[in-house]
CSV table of C-alpha atoms in Angstrom, one decimal:
chain,number,residue,atom,x,y,z
A,72,MET,CA,0.4,0.2,-0.2
A,73,ASN,CA,2.7,2.0,0.8
A,74,ARG,CA,4.8,1.7,-2.4
A,75,GLU,CA,2.2,2.5,-4.9
A,76,TYR,CA,1.3,5.7,-2.9
A,77,ARG,CA,4.7,7.0,-2.8
A,78,GLU,CA,3.9,6.0,-7.3
A,79,ARG,CA,1.3,8.5,-7.1
A,80,LEU,CA,2.4,11.5,-5.3
A,81,GLU,CA,6.0,10.7,-7.7
A,82,SER,CA,3.6,10.6,-10.7
A,83,ASP,CA,1.9,13.8,-9.5
A,84,GLU,CA,4.8,15.7,-8.9
A,85,ARG,CA,5.7,14.6,-12.3
A,86,MET,CA,2.6,16.0,-13.9
A,87,ALA,CA,3.6,19.0,-11.9
A,88,ARG,CA,6.5,19.7,-13.2
A,89,GLU,CA,5.4,19.4,-16.5
A,90,LEU,CA,2.7,21.8,-16.2
A,91,LEU,CA,5.1,24.7,-14.7
A,92,GLU,CA,8.0,23.5,-17.7
A,93,GLN,CA,4.7,24.1,-19.7
A,94,MET,CA,3.7,27.3,-18.3
A,95,GLU,CA,7.8,29.1,-18.1
A,96,MET,CA,7.3,28.1,-22.2
A,97,GLU,CA,3.9,30.3,-22.5
A,98,GLU,CA,4.9,33.1,-20.9
A,99,ARG,CA,8.2,33.2,-22.7
A,100,ARG,CA,6.6,32.9,-26.1
A,101,ARG,CA,4.6,35.5,-25.0
A,102,GLU,CA,7.1,37.7,-23.9
A,103,GLU,CA,8.8,37.4,-27.4
A,104,GLU,CA,6.3,38.0,-28.8
A,105,ASP,CA,6.1,41.5,-27.4
A,106,GLU,CA,9.7,42.0,-27.8
A,107,GLN,CA,8.8,41.4,-31.5
A,108,LEU,CA,6.1,43.8,-31.7
A,109,ALA,CA,7.5,46.3,-29.1
A,110,ARG,CA,11.2,46.6,-32.2
A,111,ARG,CA,8.3,46.5,-35.4
A,112,LEU,CA,5.9,50.2,-33.5
A,113,ALA,CA,9.3,51.2,-33.0
A,114,GLY,CA,10.9,50.8,-36.1
A,115,GLU,CA,7.5,52.6,-38.3
A,116,MET,CA,7.6,55.2,-36.3
A,117,GLU,CA,11.8,56.1,-37.6
A,118,ASN,CA,10.5,55.3,-40.9
A,119,ASN,CA,7.7,58.1,-40.5
A,120,THR,CA,9.9,60.3,-37.8
A,121,LEU,CA,7.1,60.1,-35.8
A,122,THR,CA,7.4,61.2,-31.8
A,123,GLU,CA,5.9,59.1,-29.5
A,124,ASP,CA,3.1,61.6,-28.3
A,125,GLU,CA,2.7,62.3,-32.4
A,126,PHE,CA,1.6,59.0,-32.5
A,127,ASP,CA,-0.6,59.2,-30.0
A,128,ASP,CA,-2.3,62.0,-30.9
A,129,ASP,CA,-2.4,60.5,-34.3
A,130,ILE,CA,-3.9,57.7,-33.0
A,131,VAL,CA,-6.6,59.5,-31.3
A,132,PHE,CA,-7.1,61.9,-34.0
A,133,GLN,CA,-8.1,58.6,-35.7
A,134,ALA,CA,-10.8,57.7,-32.9
A,135,GLU,CA,-12.3,61.0,-33.8
A,136,VAL,CA,-12.6,60.7,-37.2
A,137,GLU,CA,-14.6,57.7,-36.5
A,138,GLU,CA,-17.2,59.1,-33.4
A,139,ASP,CA,-17.5,61.8,-36.6
A,140,VAL,CA,-17.7,58.3,-39.3
A,141,GLY,CA,-20.3,57.8,-36.7
A,142,GLY,CA,-22.6,59.8,-36.1
A,143,ASP,CA,-22.7,61.2,-40.0
A,144,GLU,CA,-24.0,58.1,-40.2
A,145,ASP,CA,-26.9,58.0,-37.8
A,146,MET,CA,-27.7,61.2,-39.1
A,147,ALA,CA,-27.9,59.4,-42.5
A,148,ARG,CA,-30.0,56.9,-41.4
A,149,GLN,CA,-32.4,59.6,-39.4
A,150,LEU,CA,-32.4,62.0,-42.1
A,151,GLU,CA,-34.2,58.9,-44.5
A,152,ALA,CA,-36.4,57.6,-41.6
A,153,GLU,CA,-37.8,61.5,-41.8
A,154,ALA,CA,-37.7,61.2,-46.0
A,155,GLN,CA,-40.1,57.5,-45.7
A,156,ALA,CA,-42.1,59.0,-42.9
A,157,GLU,CA,-43.3,61.7,-45.4
A,158,ALA,CA,-43.3,59.9,-48.7
A,159,GLU,CA,-45.2,57.9,-46.8
A,160,ALA,CA,-47.9,60.9,-45.7
A,161,LEU,CA,-48.5,61.9,-48.6
A,162,GLN,CA,-49.2,58.7,-50.5
A,163,PRO,CA,-52.6,58.7,-49.8
A,164,ARG,CA,-53.0,62.5,-50.7
A,165,GLU,CA,-51.5,61.2,-54.1
A,166,GLU,CA,-53.7,58.0,-54.0
A,167,GLU,CA,-56.4,61.0,-54.3
A,168,ASP,CA,-55.0,63.0,-56.7
A,169,GLU,CA,-54.1,60.0,-58.6
A,170,ARG,CA,-58.6,59.3,-58.1
A,171,ALA,CA,-58.6,63.0,-59.3
A,172,GLY,CA,-57.3,62.6,-62.0
A,173,ARG,CA,-58.7,59.9,-63.5
A,174,VAL,CA,-62.7,60.9,-63.0
A,175,ALA,CA,-61.5,64.4,-64.7
A,176,ALA,CA,-60.3,62.5,-67.5
A,177,LEU,CA,-63.9,60.2,-67.9
A,178,ILE,CA,-65.7,63.2,-67.8
A,179,ASN,CA,-63.9,64.9,-70.9
A,180,MET,CA,-63.9,61.4,-72.4
A,181,PHE,CA,-68.1,60.9,-72.1
A,182,PRO,CA,-69.2,65.1,-71.4
A,183,ASP,CA,-72.6,64.0,-71.5
A,184,ALA,CA,-72.2,60.7,-69.1
A,185,ASP,CA,-73.8,61.6,-65.2
A,186,PRO,CA,-71.2,62.2,-63.5
A,187,THR,CA,-71.3,60.6,-60.6
A,188,PHE,CA,-71.7,57.1,-62.5
A,189,LEU,CA,-68.8,58.5,-63.4
A,190,ASP,CA,-67.2,58.5,-59.9
A,191,ASP,CA,-68.8,56.1,-58.8
A,192,ARG,CA,-66.9,53.5,-61.1
A,193,MET,CA,-62.9,55.1,-59.3
A,194,GLU,CA,-64.4,52.9,-56.6
A,195,GLU,CA,-62.3,49.8,-57.2
A,196,VAL,CA,-60.0,51.3,-59.5
A,197,ASN,CA,-56.0,51.1,-58.2
A,198,ASN,CA,-53.9,51.4,-61.2
A,199,GLU,CA,-53.6,52.4,-65.1
A,200,GLU,CA,-55.0,48.4,-66.4
A,201,ASP,CA,-58.1,49.0,-64.0
A,202,PHE,CA,-59.2,52.3,-65.1
A,203,ARG,CA,-58.8,50.7,-69.2
A,204,HIS,CA,-61.0,47.4,-68.7
A,205,ALA,CA,-63.2,50.8,-66.9
A,206,VAL,CA,-63.3,52.6,-70.1
A,207,GLU,CA,-64.1,49.5,-72.4
A,208,ALA,CA,-66.6,49.2,-69.7
A,209,LEU,CA,-68.3,51.8,-69.7
A,210,LEU,CA,-67.4,53.1,-74.2
A,211,ALA,CA,-69.9,49.2,-73.9
A,212,CYS,CA,-72.2,50.4,-72.3
A,213,GLN,CA,-72.6,54.0,-73.6
A,214,ARG,CA,-75.4,52.8,-75.3
A,215,THR,CA,-77.2,51.7,-72.7
A,216,GLU,CA,-77.1,52.7,-69.8
A,217,PRO,CA,-78.6,54.9,-68.8
A,218,ARG,CA,-77.1,57.7,-66.9
A,219,MET,CA,-74.4,57.8,-69.6
A,220,SER,CA,-76.5,59.5,-72.1
A,221,GLY,CA,-79.2,63.0,-71.0
A,222,HIS,CA,-77.1,64.4,-68.6
A,223,GLN,CA,-76.3,67.2,-70.1
A,224,ARG,CA,-79.8,68.0,-71.5
A,225,LYS,CA,-81.3,67.9,-67.6
A,226,LEU,CA,-78.1,70.0,-66.7
A,227,LYS,CA,-79.6,72.4,-69.7
A,228,GLN,CA,-82.3,72.2,-67.6
A,229,CYS,CA,-81.3,72.5,-64.3
A,230,ARG,CA,-79.7,75.5,-65.3
A,231,ALA,CA,-82.8,77.2,-66.9
A,232,ALA,CA,-85.0,76.9,-63.5
A,233,PRO,CA,-82.5,76.6,-60.9
A,234,ASP,CA,-85.6,77.8,-58.7
A,235,ALA,CA,-87.3,74.5,-59.5
A,236,LEU,CA,-83.9,72.8,-57.0
A,237,ASP,CA,-84.5,72.6,-53.4
A,238,ASP,CA,-82.2,72.7,-50.9
A,239,ALA,CA,-81.6,68.4,-50.7
A,240,ALA,CA,-81.5,68.6,-53.9
A,241,LEU,CA,-78.3,70.1,-54.5
A,242,HIS,CA,-76.2,69.0,-51.4
A,243,ASN,CA,-74.0,66.0,-53.2
A,244,PRO,CA,-71.0,64.3,-50.8
A,245,HIS,CA,-69.2,64.5,-54.1
A,246,GLN,CA,-69.5,67.7,-55.3
A,247,GLU,CA,-65.9,69.1,-52.9
A,248,PHE,CA,-64.4,66.6,-54.6
A,249,LEU,CA,-65.0,66.9,-58.2
A,250,GLY,CA,-65.0,70.7,-57.7
A,251,LEU,CA,-68.1,71.0,-59.9
A,252,PRO,CA,-71.3,73.0,-59.8
A,253,ALA,CA,-73.9,72.4,-57.8
A,254,ALA,CA,-77.2,72.7,-60.7
A,255,THR,CA,-74.0,70.0,-62.2
A,256,LEU,CA,-74.3,67.8,-59.5
A,257,ALA,CA,-78.3,67.9,-58.8
A,258,ALA,CA,-79.1,66.8,-62.4
A,259,ALA,CA,-77.8,63.6,-61.0
A,260,SER,CA,-80.3,63.3,-58.2
A,261,VAL,CA,-84.1,64.3,-59.7
A,262,ARG,CA,-84.0,62.0,-62.8
A,263,VAL,CA,-85.2,59.2,-62.9
A,264,MET,CA,-84.9,55.5,-64.0
A,265,GLU,CA,-87.1,51.9,-65.1
A,266,CYS,CA,-87.0,49.1,-62.6
A,267,THR,CA,-86.6,45.9,-64.7
A,268,ILE,CA,-88.5,44.2,-62.3
A,269,CYS,CA,-91.9,45.7,-61.5
A,270,PHE,CA,-91.1,48.1,-64.5
A,271,GLU,CA,-91.9,50.7,-63.0
A,272,GLU,CA,-91.0,53.4,-65.1
A,273,GLU,CA,-90.7,56.7,-62.7
A,274,VAL,CA,-88.3,55.5,-59.5
A,275,PRO,CA,-86.2,58.4,-58.4
A,276,LEU,CA,-82.1,57.6,-57.7
A,277,LYS,CA,-82.1,58.1,-54.8
A,278,ASP,CA,-84.5,54.5,-54.0
A,279,VAL,CA,-82.7,53.0,-56.8
A,280,ALA,CA,-79.3,50.2,-55.8
A,281,SER,CA,-77.0,48.2,-57.8
A,282,CYS,CA,-76.0,44.8,-56.6
A,283,ASN,CA,-72.0,44.3,-56.1
A,284,ALA,CA,-70.7,43.0,-59.9
A,285,LEU,CA,-67.7,45.3,-60.9
A,286,TYR,CA,-68.8,46.4,-64.3
A,287,LYS,CA,-72.0,45.1,-65.3
A,288,TYR,CA,-73.9,45.3,-62.4
A,289,HIS,CA,-77.7,45.2,-62.0
A,290,GLU,CA,-80.0,47.7,-60.6
A,291,PHE,CA,-83.1,47.7,-59.1
A,292,CYS,CA,-85.9,49.1,-57.3
A,293,ILE,CA,-85.3,49.3,-53.4
A,294,GLU,CA,-89.0,48.2,-53.2
A,295,CYS,CA,-88.7,45.0,-55.7
A,296,ILE,CA,-84.5,44.5,-53.8
A,297,ARG,CA,-86.5,44.7,-50.1
A,298,LYS,CA,-89.2,42.0,-51.4
A,299,HIS,CA,-86.5,39.8,-53.3
A,300,VAL,CA,-84.4,40.1,-49.7
A,301,ALA,CA,-87.3,38.8,-47.5
A,302,ALA,CA,-88.8,35.4,-50.0
A,303,LEU,CA,-85.1,35.0,-49.2
A,304,ILE,CA,-84.7,35.1,-45.6
A,305,GLY,CA,-88.0,33.2,-45.6
A,306,GLN,CA,-86.5,30.2,-47.6
A,307,GLY,CA,-83.6,30.0,-44.8
A,308,HIS,CA,-81.0,32.1,-47.2
A,309,ASN,CA,-78.3,33.9,-45.9
A,310,SER,CA,-76.9,35.1,-48.7
A,311,PHE,CA,-79.0,37.9,-51.7
A,312,ARG,CA,-77.7,37.9,-55.2
A,313,CYS,CA,-78.7,39.3,-57.6
A,314,MET,CA,-82.5,39.7,-59.2
A,315,ASN,CA,-80.8,39.2,-62.9
A,316,GLY,CA,-81.4,35.5,-63.9
A,317,TYR,CA,-77.2,35.5,-65.2
A,318,CYS,CA,-75.9,38.1,-62.7
A,319,GLU,CA,-73.7,35.3,-60.1
A,320,ALA,CA,-72.8,39.2,-57.9
A,321,GLU,CA,-74.8,39.4,-54.2
A,322,PHE,CA,-76.0,42.4,-52.7
A,323,SER,CA,-74.3,44.2,-50.2
A,324,TRP,CA,-74.0,44.6,-47.4
A,325,ARG,CA,-74.5,48.5,-47.7
A,326,THR,CA,-77.9,47.7,-49.4
A,327,LEU,CA,-78.6,44.9,-47.1
A,328,ARG,CA,-78.7,47.8,-44.3
A,329,ARG,CA,-80.9,50.3,-46.3
A,330,VAL,CA,-83.9,46.8,-46.9
A,331,MET,CA,-84.0,45.1,-43.7
A,332,GLU,CA,-86.0,45.7,-40.3
A,333,PRO,CA,-82.2,46.3,-38.0
A,334,VAL,CA,-83.4,43.4,-36.3
A,335,VAL,CA,-83.3,40.7,-39.2
A,336,TYR,CA,-80.3,42.7,-40.6
A,337,ARG,CA,-78.4,41.4,-38.2
A,338,LYS,CA,-80.3,38.6,-36.9
A,339,VAL,CA,-78.5,37.5,-41.0
A,340,GLN,CA,-75.1,38.4,-39.6
A,341,GLU,CA,-75.4,36.4,-37.3
A,342,ARG,CA,-76.8,34.2,-40.0
A,343,ARG,CA,-73.8,34.2,-42.0
A,344,GLN,CA,-71.4,34.3,-39.7
A,345,GLN,CA,-72.5,30.7,-38.1
A,346,GLU,CA,-72.7,29.6,-41.4
A,347,GLU,CA,-68.7,31.0,-41.8
A,348,VAL,CA,-67.8,29.4,-38.6
A,349,ARG,CA,-69.0,26.4,-39.7
A,350,ALA,CA,-67.7,25.8,-43.7
A,351,ALA,CA,-64.1,26.2,-41.3
A,352,GLY,CA,-64.9,22.9,-40.0
A,353,MET,CA,-63.3,23.1,-36.7
A,354,ASP,CA,-62.7,20.2,-34.7
A,355,ASN,CA,-64.9,20.6,-30.9
A,356,LEU,CA,-67.0,23.3,-32.0
A,357,VAL,CA,-70.4,23.1,-29.7
A,358,SER,CA,-72.7,25.8,-29.7
A,359,CYS,CA,-75.5,26.4,-27.0
A,360,PRO,CA,-78.9,24.4,-28.6
A,361,PHE,CA,-80.0,28.5,-27.0
A,362,CYS,CA,-78.6,31.1,-28.8
A,363,CYS,CA,-76.3,32.0,-31.9
A,364,PHE,CA,-73.2,31.3,-29.2
A,365,MET,CA,-70.6,29.2,-29.8
A,366,ILE,CA,-67.4,27.5,-28.5
A,367,ILE,CA,-64.1,25.6,-29.2
A,368,MET,CA,-64.7,22.3,-25.6
A,369,PRO,CA,-61.6,20.6,-26.7
A,370,ASP,CA,-61.7,18.2,-23.8
A,371,PRO,CA,-64.6,15.6,-23.7
A,372,GLU,CA,-65.4,15.2,-20.3
A,373,ASN,CA,-66.5,18.4,-20.0
A,374,LYS,CA,-70.2,17.7,-20.4
A,375,VAL,CA,-71.7,21.3,-19.8
A,376,LEU,CA,-71.0,24.2,-22.4
A,377,GLU,CA,-71.8,27.8,-20.3
A,378,CYS,CA,-73.2,30.4,-22.6
A,379,LEU,CA,-71.1,33.4,-22.4
A,380,ASN,CA,-74.1,35.1,-24.2
A,381,PRO,CA,-74.8,38.1,-21.8
A,382,GLU,CA,-78.0,37.9,-23.2
A,383,CYS,CA,-78.2,33.6,-22.7
A,384,LEU,CA,-76.1,33.2,-20.3
A,385,LYS,CA,-77.7,29.7,-19.9
A,386,GLU,CA,-75.5,26.0,-18.7
A,387,SER,CA,-76.4,23.1,-21.3
A,388,CYS,CA,-75.6,19.3,-21.2
A,389,ARG,CA,-73.5,19.1,-24.6
A,390,VAL,CA,-74.6,15.3,-25.7
A,391,CYS,CA,-78.1,15.8,-25.1
A,392,LYS,CA,-79.0,19.9,-25.5
A,393,GLU,CA,-80.8,19.8,-22.0
A,394,PRO,CA,-80.5,22.5,-20.3
A,395,SER,CA,-77.3,21.1,-18.1
A,396,HIS,CA,-78.7,17.9,-14.9
A,397,ILE,CA,-75.7,18.0,-13.1
A,398,PRO,CA,-74.5,15.4,-11.7
A,399,LEU,CA,-77.6,13.1,-14.0
A,400,ARG,CA,-77.3,10.9,-16.3
A,401,CYS,CA,-78.9,12.3,-19.9
A,402,GLU,CA,-80.9,8.8,-19.6
A,403,GLU,CA,-81.8,9.3,-16.1
A,404,VAL,CA,-83.1,12.7,-16.1
A,405,GLU,CA,-85.3,10.8,-19.4
A,406,ARG,CA,-86.0,8.2,-16.5
A,407,ASP,CA,-87.6,10.8,-14.2
A,408,ASP,CA,-89.7,12.2,-17.1
A,409,GLN,CA,-91.1,8.8,-17.6
A,410,LYS,CA,-92.1,8.4,-14.2
A,411,ASP,CA,-96.2,10.3,-15.1
A,412,ALA,CA,-97.9,8.9,-17.1
A,413,ARG,CA,-99.0,11.6,-18.6
A,414,THR,CA,-96.6,13.0,-19.4
A,415,VAL,CA,-94.6,10.1,-20.8
A,416,LEU,CA,-97.8,10.4,-23.7
A,417,GLU,CA,-98.0,13.7,-23.7
A,418,ASN,CA,-93.4,13.1,-24.9
A,419,LYS,CA,-94.4,11.2,-27.4
A,420,MET,CA,-96.9,13.0,-29.2
A,421,ALA,CA,-95.2,15.8,-29.8
A,422,GLU,CA,-92.2,13.9,-30.8
A,423,ALA,CA,-94.4,11.8,-33.8
A,424,MET,CA,-94.6,16.1,-34.4
A,425,ILE,CA,-90.9,17.3,-33.8
A,426,ARG,CA,-88.8,17.4,-36.9
A,427,GLN,CA,-85.3,17.4,-36.1
A,428,CYS,CA,-82.9,19.4,-40.1
A,429,PRO,CA,-80.5,16.4,-40.0
A,430,LYS,CA,-77.1,19.1,-41.2
A,431,CYS,CA,-77.5,22.0,-38.4
A,432,GLU,CA,-79.1,19.6,-35.7
A,433,LYS,CA,-82.6,22.3,-35.2
A,434,ARG,CA,-85.8,21.0,-34.4
A,435,PHE,CA,-89.6,22.6,-35.1
A,436,VAL,CA,-93.0,21.1,-36.5
A,437,THR,CA,-95.4,22.8,-38.3
A,438,GLU,CA,-98.7,23.5,-38.8
A,439,GLY,CA,-100.4,22.8,-41.8
A,440,GLY,CA,-99.7,23.3,-45.3
A,441,CYS,CA,-97.2,21.5,-47.4
A,442,ASN,CA,-95.3,18.9,-46.9
A,443,LYS,CA,-91.5,21.0,-48.1
A,444,MET,CA,-89.9,21.3,-45.4
A,445,THR,CA,-87.2,24.6,-45.0
A,446,CYS,CA,-84.7,24.3,-41.9
A,447,ALA,CA,-83.4,28.8,-41.5
A,448,CYS,CA,-80.4,27.0,-42.0
A,449,GLY,CA,-81.8,26.0,-45.7
A,450,THR,CA,-81.8,22.0,-45.6
A,451,VAL,CA,-85.1,20.9,-47.7
A,452,MET,CA,-87.1,18.0,-46.0
A,453,CYS,CA,-90.0,15.9,-45.9
A,454,TYR,CA,-92.1,16.3,-43.3
A,455,LEU,CA,-93.0,12.7,-43.3
A,456,CYS,CA,-90.4,10.4,-43.6
A,457,LYS,CA,-87.9,13.0,-42.7
A,458,ALA,CA,-85.6,12.5,-46.7
A,459,VAL,CA,-83.9,15.9,-47.2
A,460,ILE,CA,-84.7,17.0,-50.7
A,461,THR,CA,-82.6,18.5,-53.6
A,462,GLN,CA,-85.1,18.7,-56.3
A,463,GLY,CA,-88.5,20.7,-56.1
A,464,TYR,CA,-91.3,18.2,-56.1
A,465,HIS,CA,-90.0,15.3,-57.4
A,466,HIS,CA,-89.9,13.8,-54.0
A,467,PHE,CA,-93.4,13.9,-53.5
A,468,GLU,CA,-94.5,13.1,-56.8
A,469,GLN,CA,-92.6,10.1,-57.5
A,470,ARG,CA,-93.6,8.6,-53.7
A,471,GLY,CA,-96.8,9.7,-54.3
A,472,VAL,CA,-96.7,11.9,-51.1
A,473,ALA,CA,-99.5,14.3,-50.5
A,474,SER,CA,-97.4,17.1,-50.8
A,475,ASN,CA,-101.2,19.6,-49.9
A,476,LYS,CA,-99.9,22.3,-52.3
């Protein structure tokens, strides 16, 4: 044991001596490098005939130059940022000037057209290519579009009898933008057009709205649009296409707001939002059975849906869609309801009359009339056999089901 201990000590001493030798060699090497560097600097000073003070002054001057250069770079970056901010601030004004220039060009190209009509055509124009397409579309409809002709004649009538125009007719929101006389812009407000649905020949411009097609749009009177929208709402639709059978465009929300009651307009918006959420195909999306509230519930063990809609705030079972019955299970609640024989009979009779939509699972009944039922989500089904209907009344004619039409 003593021999092994002595051998270990000797080994440790050898390692220590080797480390000391390496440290001494490293120190000598660094000293030699420092001496070589000092000799090289001294030689450069002699060749340049610089004293130590001059050499130090040169180093200080170089540092000051570098500091000045850094300051100039900071100033350049600041100026560049200010120029960019100024350019961004001027961009909206430039876009407005470009749009005004395009409108002025259209007025020169089509002097007999309604200026407000030309101004509206520039709403969707963002570049020269769009402007070229707009001009081509205006040329194509120059003979068929009433607002592309007759403006000069109406302008002369307005100038001949300016007292016939009231203050409301003289006011036009585009007057300041176009820089045109009030009588010029008022000519459009006193003109009339013919509705292609009801064929009313004298519909004022203020009572006219169009679909949202970019170029070949179609105009109708507000009353016809109101009836069309009401009929589509009754059929469960949430989108409202143009009344022209060949047009794929829809009526804008701005037009719908004009023809709908505020409550109906808000409900239609909510239904459209629900459709878009369902179409997104999100997993674990649960809807409240008592209102339009929806929430994602990833935990399948959580059986209670707590509605956060301030107008509802109800708790329901996400399995049976009934009010929350925790800690009872769904089947236990049903057994409690079946204790009373009269209640059971009434429930069975109600279930025989109630139908459930196969798409949105909403429940509804009918009080008579046609057996072709249309759900609020747009799904059509047979009230008798509960089959989904896709083509008119073909289902009732083929199977001999009474439609009670």
